[in-house]
Coordinates of C-alpha atoms in Angstrom, one line a residue:
X1 CA -9.2 14.7 33.2
X2 CA -8.5 11.3 34.8
X3 CA -7.0 9.1 32.1
X4 CA -8.4 5.8 33.4
X5 CA -11.6 6.8 35.1
X6 CA -15.0 5.4 34.1
X7 CA -16.4 9.0 33.8
X8 CA -19.8 8.2 35.4
X9 CA -21.0 11.8 35.9
X10 CA -24.8 12.2 36.0
X11 CA -26.6 13.5 32.9
X12 CA -27.4 16.9 34.2
X13 CA -23.6 17.4 34.8
X14 CA -23.0 16.7 31.1
X15 CA -25.7 19.1 30.0
X16 CA -24.2 21.9 32.3
X17 CA -20.7 21.2 30.8
X18 CA -22.1 21.3 27.3
X19 CA -23.8 24.6 28.0
X20 CA -20.5 26.1 29.4
X21 CA -18.7 24.8 26.4
X22 CA -21.2 26.5 24.1
X23 CA -20.9 29.9 25.9
X24 CA -17.1 29.6 25.9
X25 CA -17.0 29.0 22.2
X26 CA -19.5 31.8 21.5
X27 CA -17.4 34.2 23.5
X28 CA -14.1 33.1 22.0
X29 CA -14.5 32.6 18.3
X30 CA -10.9 33.1 17.6
X31 CA -9.9 29.9 19.4
X32 CA -7.1 28.1 17.6
X33 CA -7.6 24.9 15.7
X34 CA -5.5 23.0 18.2
X35 CA -7.7 24.2 21.1
X36 CA -10.8 23.2 19.2
X37 CA -9.3 19.7 18.9
X38 CA -8.6 19.5 22.6
X39 CA -12.1 20.7 23.5
X40 CA -13.8 18.2 21.1
X41 CA -11.8 15.3 22.3
X42 CA -12.3 16.1 26.0
X43 CA -16.0 16.2 25.4
X44 CA -15.9 13.0 23.5
X45 CA -14.3 11.2 26.4
X46 CA -17.0 12.5 28.8
X47 CA -19.7 10.3 27.2
X48 CA -21.1 7.7 29.5
X49 CA -19.1 4.4 29.2
X50 CA -22.2 2.3 28.3
X51 CA -22.5 4.0 24.9
X52 CA -21.5 2.1 21.7
X53 CA -17.8 1.7 21.4
X54 CA -15.8 4.4 19.7
X55 CA -14.7 3.2 16.3
X56 CA -15.6 6.1 14.1
X57 CA -12.8 8.2 12.5
X58 CA -14.4 11.7 13.3
X59 CA -13.8 13.1 16.8
X60 CA -16.7 15.5 17.1
X61 CA -15.5 18.6 15.1
X62 CA -12.2 17.1 14.1
X63 CA -11.6 14.3 11.5
X64 CA -8.2 13.1 12.8
X65 CA -7.7 10.6 10.0
X66 CA -8.8 12.8 7.0
X67 CA -6.3 15.3 5.8
X68 CA -3.1 15.9 3.9
X69 CA 0.6 15.6 4.3
X70 CA 2.4 19.0 4.6
X71 CA 6.1 19.7 4.5
X72 CA 7.5 20.7 7.9
X73 CA 11.2 21.3 8.4
X74 CA 10.9 20.8 12.2
X75 CA 10.6 17.0 11.5
X76 CA 11.7 14.3 12.3
X77 CA 11.1 14.3 16.0
X78 CA 14.4 12.4 16.6
X79 CA 17.5 11.2 14.9
X80 CA 18.2 7.5 14.2
X81 CA 21.7 8.0 15.6
X82 CA 20.3 8.9 19.0
X83 CA 18.0 5.9 19.2
X84 CA 20.0 2.7 19.3
X85 CA 17.0 0.5 19.9
X86 CA 15.8 0.7 16.2
X87 CA 15.9 -2.6 14.6
X88 CA 18.2 -3.0 11.5
X89 CA 15.2 -3.7 9.2
X90 CA 13.7 -0.2 10.0
X91 CA 17.0 1.8 10.2
X92 CA 17.0 3.1 6.7
X93 CA 19.4 6.0 7.2
X94 CA 22.0 3.8 8.9
X95 CA 21.8 1.3 6.0
X96 CA 22.4 3.8 3.2
X97 CA 19.2 5.5 2.2
X98 CA 20.5 8.5 0.3
X99 CA 17.4 10.8 0.5
X100 CA 15.9 12.4 3.6
X101 CA 12.9 14.5 2.3
X102 CA 10.5 11.8 3.3
X103 CA 11.4 12.7 7.0
X104 CA 10.0 16.3 6.5
X105 CA 6.3 15.7 6.4
X106 CA 3.6 16.2 9.0
X107 CA 0.1 14.9 9.0
X108 CA -2.4 17.8 8.8
X109 CA -6.1 16.9 9.6
X110 CA -8.7 18.7 7.6
X111 CA -10.0 21.0 10.2
X112 CA -7.7 21.0 13.2
X113 CA -4.1 21.0 14.3
X114 CA -2.6 18.0 16.1
X115 CA -1.0 18.8 19.4
X116 CA 2.8 18.6 19.2
X117 CA 4.0 15.3 20.7
X118 CA 5.8 15.9 24.1
X119 CA 7.6 13.0 25.5
X120 CA 7.9 14.6 29.0
X121 CA 4.1 14.9 29.1
X122 CA 3.8 11.3 28.1
X123 CA 6.1 10.2 30.9
X124 CA 4.4 12.4 33.4
X125 CA 0.8 11.3 32.5
X126 CA 1.8 7.6 32.2
X127 CA 3.8 7.4 35.4
X128 CA 3.6 3.9 36.9
X129 CA 1.7 2.6 33.9
X130 CA 2.2 -0.3 31.4
X131 CA 1.6 0.4 27.7
X132 CA 1.6 -2.7 25.6
X133 CA 1.6 -3.1 21.7
X134 CA 0.3 -6.5 20.6
X135 CA 0.3 -7.9 17.1
X136 CA 2.7 -8.4 14.2
X137 CA 5.9 -6.6 13.2
X138 CA 4.0 -3.4 12.3
X139 CA 3.2 -3.2 16.1
X140 CA 7.0 -3.6 16.8
X141 CA 7.6 -0.9 14.2
X142 CA 5.3 1.5 16.1
X143 CA 6.6 0.3 19.6
X144 CA 10.2 1.3 18.7
X145 CA 9.0 4.6 17.3
X146 CA 7.2 5.5 20.5
X147 CA 10.4 4.7 22.6
X148 CA 12.5 6.9 20.3
X149 CA 10.0 9.8 20.5
X150 CA 9.9 9.7 24.3
X151 CA 13.6 9.2 24.7
X152 CA 14.4 12.3 22.5
X153 CA 12.5 14.4 25.0
X154 CA 14.2 13.0 28.1
X155 CA 17.7 11.7 27.0
X156 CA 19.1 11.6 30.5
X157 CA 16.3 9.3 31.9
X158 CA 17.6 6.0 33.1
X159 CA 16.1 3.1 31.1
X160 CA 16.2 -0.7 30.9
X161 CA 15.4 -2.9 27.9
X162 CA 14.7 -6.6 27.7
X163 CA 14.1 -8.3 24.3
X164 CA 12.4 -11.6 24.1
X165 CA 9.9 -13.7 22.1
X166 CA 7.0 -13.1 22.4
X167 CA 7.4 -10.3 25.0
X168 CA 9.9 -7.4 24.8
X169 CA 9.9 -4.5 27.3
X170 CA 11.4 -1.0 27.6
X171 CA 11.3 0.7 31.0
X172 CA 11.7 4.4 31.9
X173 CA 12.9 3.7 35.4
X174 CA 12.5 7.1 37.0
X175 CA 8.8 7.2 35.9
X176 CA 7.9 3.5 36.5
X177 CA 6.7 3.5 32.9
X178 CA 6.9 0.2 30.9
X179 CA 6.3 0.2 27.1
X180 CA 6.0 -3.4 25.9
X181 CA 5.6 -5.3 22.6
X182 CA 4.0 -8.7 22.5
X183 CA 4.4 -10.6 19.4
X184 CA 1.1 -12.2 18.3
X185 CA 0.6 -11.8 14.6
X186 CA -2.9 -13.4 14.6
X187 CA -3.7 -12.3 18.2
X188 CA -5.1 -15.8 18.8
X189 CA -2.9 -18.7 19.9
X190 CA -0.7 -20.7 17.6
X191 CA 1.0 -23.8 18.9
X192 CA 3.3 -26.5 17.5
X193 CA 1.6 -29.9 17.6
X194 CA 3.7 -32.9 16.4
X195 CA 6.0 -30.6 14.5
X196 CA 3.1 -28.7 12.8
X197 CA 2.1 -25.1 13.4
X198 CA -1.6 -25.0 14.4
X199 CA -3.5 -21.8 14.4
X200 CA -6.2 -22.1 17.0
X201 CA -9.0 -19.7 16.1
X202 CA -11.0 -20.2 19.3
X203 CA -8.0 -20.1 21.8
X204 CA -6.3 -17.0 23.0
X205 CA -5.4 -17.5 26.8
X206 CA -1.8 -18.5 25.9
X207 CA -1.3 -15.0 24.6
X208 CA -4.0 -13.1 26.6
X209 CA -2.6 -14.0 30.0
X210 CA 0.4 -11.7 29.3
X211 CA -1.9 -8.8 28.5
X212 CA -3.7 -8.5 31.8
X213 CA -1.0 -6.3 33.3
X214 CA -1.4 -3.5 30.8
X215 CA -3.1 -0.1 31.4
X216 CA -3.2 0.7 27.7
X217 CA -3.5 -2.1 25.1
X218 CA -2.9 -1.2 21.4
X219 CA -3.7 -4.3 19.1
X220 CA -3.1 -4.8 15.4
X221 CA -3.5 -7.7 13.0
X222 CA -4.0 -8.1 9.3
X223 CA -1.2 -9.0 7.0
X224 CA -0.5 -12.5 8.3
X225 CA -4.1 -13.6 7.6
X226 CA -3.4 -13.0 3.8
X227 CA 0.0 -14.7 3.5
X228 CA 0.2 -17.7 1.4
X229 CA 2.9 -20.2 0.4
X230 CA 6.3 -19.8 2.1
X231 CA 5.1 -16.7 4.0
X232 CA 2.1 -18.5 5.5
X233 CA 2.5 -18.7 9.3
X234 CA 0.6 -21.9 10.0
X235 CA 0.3 -25.5 8.7
X236 CA -3.1 -26.3 10.0
X237 CA -6.1 -24.3 11.4
X238 CA -8.1 -25.5 14.3
X239 CA -11.8 -24.4 14.6
X240 CA -14.7 -25.9 16.4
X241 CA -12.7 -29.0 17.2
X242 CA -11.8 -29.7 13.6
X243 CA -8.4 -29.3 11.8
X244 CA -8.3 -27.6 8.4
X245 CA -5.6 -27.6 5.8
X246 CA -7.0 -24.4 4.3
X247 CA -9.7 -21.8 5.1
X248 CA -10.9 -18.7 3.5
X249 CA -8.7 -15.9 5.0
X250 CA -11.7 -13.6 5.7
X251 CA -13.6 -16.4 7.6
X252 CA -10.5 -17.3 9.5
X253 CA -9.7 -13.7 10.5
X254 CA -13.3 -13.0 11.6
X255 CA -13.3 -16.1 13.8
X256 CA -10.0 -15.1 15.3
X257 CA -11.0 -11.5 15.8
X258 CA -14.2 -12.6 17.6
X259 CA -12.2 -14.7 19.9
X260 CA -10.0 -11.7 20.6
X261 CA -13.1 -9.4 21.1
X262 CA -14.6 -11.9 23.6
X263 CA -11.3 -11.9 25.6
X264 CA -11.3 -8.2 25.7
X265 CA -14.9 -8.0 26.8
X266 CA -14.4 -10.7 29.5
X267 CA -11.1 -9.6 30.9
X268 CA -10.6 -5.8 30.5
X269 CA -11.6 -3.6 33.4
X270 CA -12.7 -0.4 31.7
X271 CA -12.0 1.7 34.9
X272 CA -8.3 0.8 34.6
X273 CA -7.5 -0.1 31.0
X274 CA -7.9 1.7 27.7
X275 CA -8.1 -0.5 24.5
X276 CA -7.1 0.6 21.0
X277 CA -7.0 -1.3 17.7
X278 CA -4.8 -0.1 14.9
X279 CA -6.2 -0.5 11.4
X280 CA -4.2 -2.3 8.7
X281 CA -1.1 -0.7 7.5
X282 CA -0.9 -0.5 3.7
X283 CA 1.9 -1.9 1.5
X284 CA 3.2 -0.4 -1.7
X285 CA 4.2 -3.2 -4.1
X286 CA 2.0 -2.2 -7.0
X287 CA 3.0 1.1 -8.7
X288 CA -0.3 1.2 -10.6
X289 CA -1.8 2.3 -7.3
X290 CA -0.2 5.7 -7.7
X291 CA -0.1 5.7 -11.5
X292 CA 1.8 8.5 -13.3
X293 CA 3.2 9.7 -9.9
X294 CA 5.6 6.7 -9.8
X295 CA 9.2 7.7 -10.3
X296 CA 11.1 6.6 -13.3
X297 CA 13.3 4.1 -11.3
X298 CA 10.3 2.3 -9.8
X299 CA 9.5 -0.7 -11.8
X300 CA 7.7 -3.2 -9.5
X301 CA 7.3 -1.6 -6.0
X302 CA 8.3 1.3 -3.7
X303 CA 11.9 1.3 -4.6
X304 CA 13.1 4.8 -5.6
X305 CA 10.0 6.6 -4.2
X306 CA 11.1 9.8 -2.4
X307 CA 7.8 11.7 -1.9
X308 CA 4.2 11.1 -0.8
X309 CA 1.3 10.7 -3.2
X310 CA -0.2 14.1 -3.6
X311 CA -3.8 14.6 -4.9
X312 CA -4.0 11.0 -5.9
X313 CA -7.2 8.9 -6.0
X314 CA -6.3 6.2 -3.5
X315 CA -7.4 2.6 -3.8
X316 CA -9.8 1.3 -1.2
X317 CA -7.1 -0.6 0.8
X318 CA -8.1 -3.9 2.4
X319 CA -11.8 -3.2 2.2
X320 CA -12.9 -6.7 3.1
X321 CA -10.5 -7.0 6.0
X322 CA -11.4 -3.6 7.4
X323 CA -15.1 -4.4 7.1
X324 CA -14.4 -7.5 9.3
X325 CA -12.6 -5.3 11.8
X326 CA -15.4 -2.6 11.9
X327 CA -18.1 -5.2 12.4
X328 CA -16.3 -7.0 15.2
X329 CA -15.3 -3.8 17.1
X330 CA -18.8 -2.4 16.6
X331 CA -20.3 -5.3 18.5
X332 CA -17.8 -5.2 21.5
X333 CA -19.0 -4.1 25.0
X334 CA -15.6 -2.7 26.0
X335 CA -15.0 0.7 24.3
X336 CA -12.3 0.0 21.7
X337 CA -10.9 2.9 19.8
X338 CA -10.0 2.3 16.2
X339 CA -6.8 4.2 15.2
X340 CA -7.7 4.4 11.5
X341 CA -4.3 5.0 9.9
X342 CA -4.8 3.0 6.7
X343 CA -5.7 5.8 4.3
X344 CA -3.3 8.4 5.7
X345 CA -0.5 5.7 5.4
X346 CA -1.5 4.8 1.8
X347 CA -0.2 8.2 0.7
X348 CA 3.3 7.4 2.0
X349 CA 4.7 5.2 -0.8
X350 CA 8.1 6.9 0.1
X351 CA 8.2 5.7 3.7
X352 CA 9.2 2.1 3.4
X353 CA 12.7 0.7 3.9
X354 CA 12.8 -0.7 0.4
X355 CA 16.4 -2.0 0.0
X356 CA 17.8 0.1 2.9
X357 CA 17.2 -2.5 5.5
X358 CA 19.9 -4.1 7.6
X359 CA 18.2 -7.4 7.1
X360 CA 19.1 -7.6 3.4
X361 CA 22.4 -8.9 2.0
X362 CA 24.3 -6.9 -0.7
X363 CA 23.0 -9.5 -3.3
X364 CA 19.4 -8.8 -2.2
X365 CA 19.9 -5.0 -2.3
X366 CA 21.2 -5.3 -5.8
X367 CA 17.7 -6.8 -6.8
X368 CA 15.1 -4.3 -5.5
X369 CA 12.4 -5.7 -7.8
X370 CA 12.5 -8.9 -5.8
X371 CA 13.9 -7.9 -2.4
X372 CA 12.5 -4.4 -1.4
X373 CA 10.6 -4.2 1.8
X374 CA 7.5 -2.2 0.9
X375 CA 5.6 -3.3 4.0
X376 CA 7.4 -2.0 7.1
X377 CA 8.4 1.6 7.6
X378 CA 11.6 3.5 8.2
X379 CA 12.4 5.0 11.6
X380 CA 12.2 7.9 12.0
X381 CA 9.2 7.9 9.7
X382 CA 5.5 7.2 9.3
X383 CA 5.0 5.3 12.7
X384 CA 5.9 8.5 14.4
X385 CA 2.7 10.0 13.0
X386 CA 0.7 6.9 14.2
X387 CA 2.1 7.7 17.7
X388 CA 1.2 11.4 17.4
X389 CA -2.4 10.3 16.7
X390 CA -2.2 7.8 19.5
X391 CA -0.9 10.5 21.9
X392 CA -3.7 12.9 20.9
X393 CA -6.5 10.4 21.4
X394 CA -5.0 9.1 24.7
X395 CA -4.6 12.5 26.4
X396 CA -7.1 14.9 24.9

């Protein structure tokens, strides 16, 4: 299967393939769950490109994003000590996290088995390509995770890294593969005008020009639209030629996302580039979300949590923001796949750096109720699962 082809086979060809698939499945009922996943995803990618964009969670017979966390002692997929590119704020084991059970969980979809991530396969299939993560620091979290996962499978491969703002790159030189991170927490442009940060809801070319080189684009945004006070990333919002001191966060996010969607529809060549959008990563600052399952040491947030939520009734995380995301993606012309990681991540109250972040001072670590990071994720950790799902959808 060509990863970047437009798949423009005639309808009769699709019918013939479907018939063969039916006969194959009838003859081989004992086919494994993993094989069933591979077959369903391959059939999914053979749909004509003019169909509605893919943003549903179910992949034919496999609901990738519905399932449970199961213990698996073959995890993690790499060790922090063998991946020096991990930022201090994500490097929980290096900065004193005493437990390690949170590393031993694997995501199990309801009715299929995820293919095991293979870094050598990733390198081979993506030879000469550019994969770019675009968004906020959760995108950087996932970018570093993918680099570590690939590097663990090919430790002798020569690499080159360049960190910058907004663009950082990591190259696997032997394979001509570049994996980049472009910092754009709102996706749209934000400029400094007369000393004030102006969020420009209808402008994106300042960021977008850097995205044109990518063969695979994985976008994310969300948290920064809800930040207030000292965490707010802008001083003024510009929209329709008018400057605003404040704007409803949902209204602003929708305007920004529609500008992003228009850029994708206008600039992405679907015969060359695949587009993904990662749903919003949950935070765990409120123990009432997991009720009686919270550990005794937890008073205000994720601090002290060492296991996933099991059998919990989860809150509907970011329903309004995700509604906006669904609506915008659903109206796009360029197929944009939604990696719907929100709910599966909601279970992982144990996966955050908490106080075990290299960005915190000893004084801050002594006050977990105020300083714990329950937004980002430890590496190794949950972003590795995001990348296992990304790998599955990308190649199967």
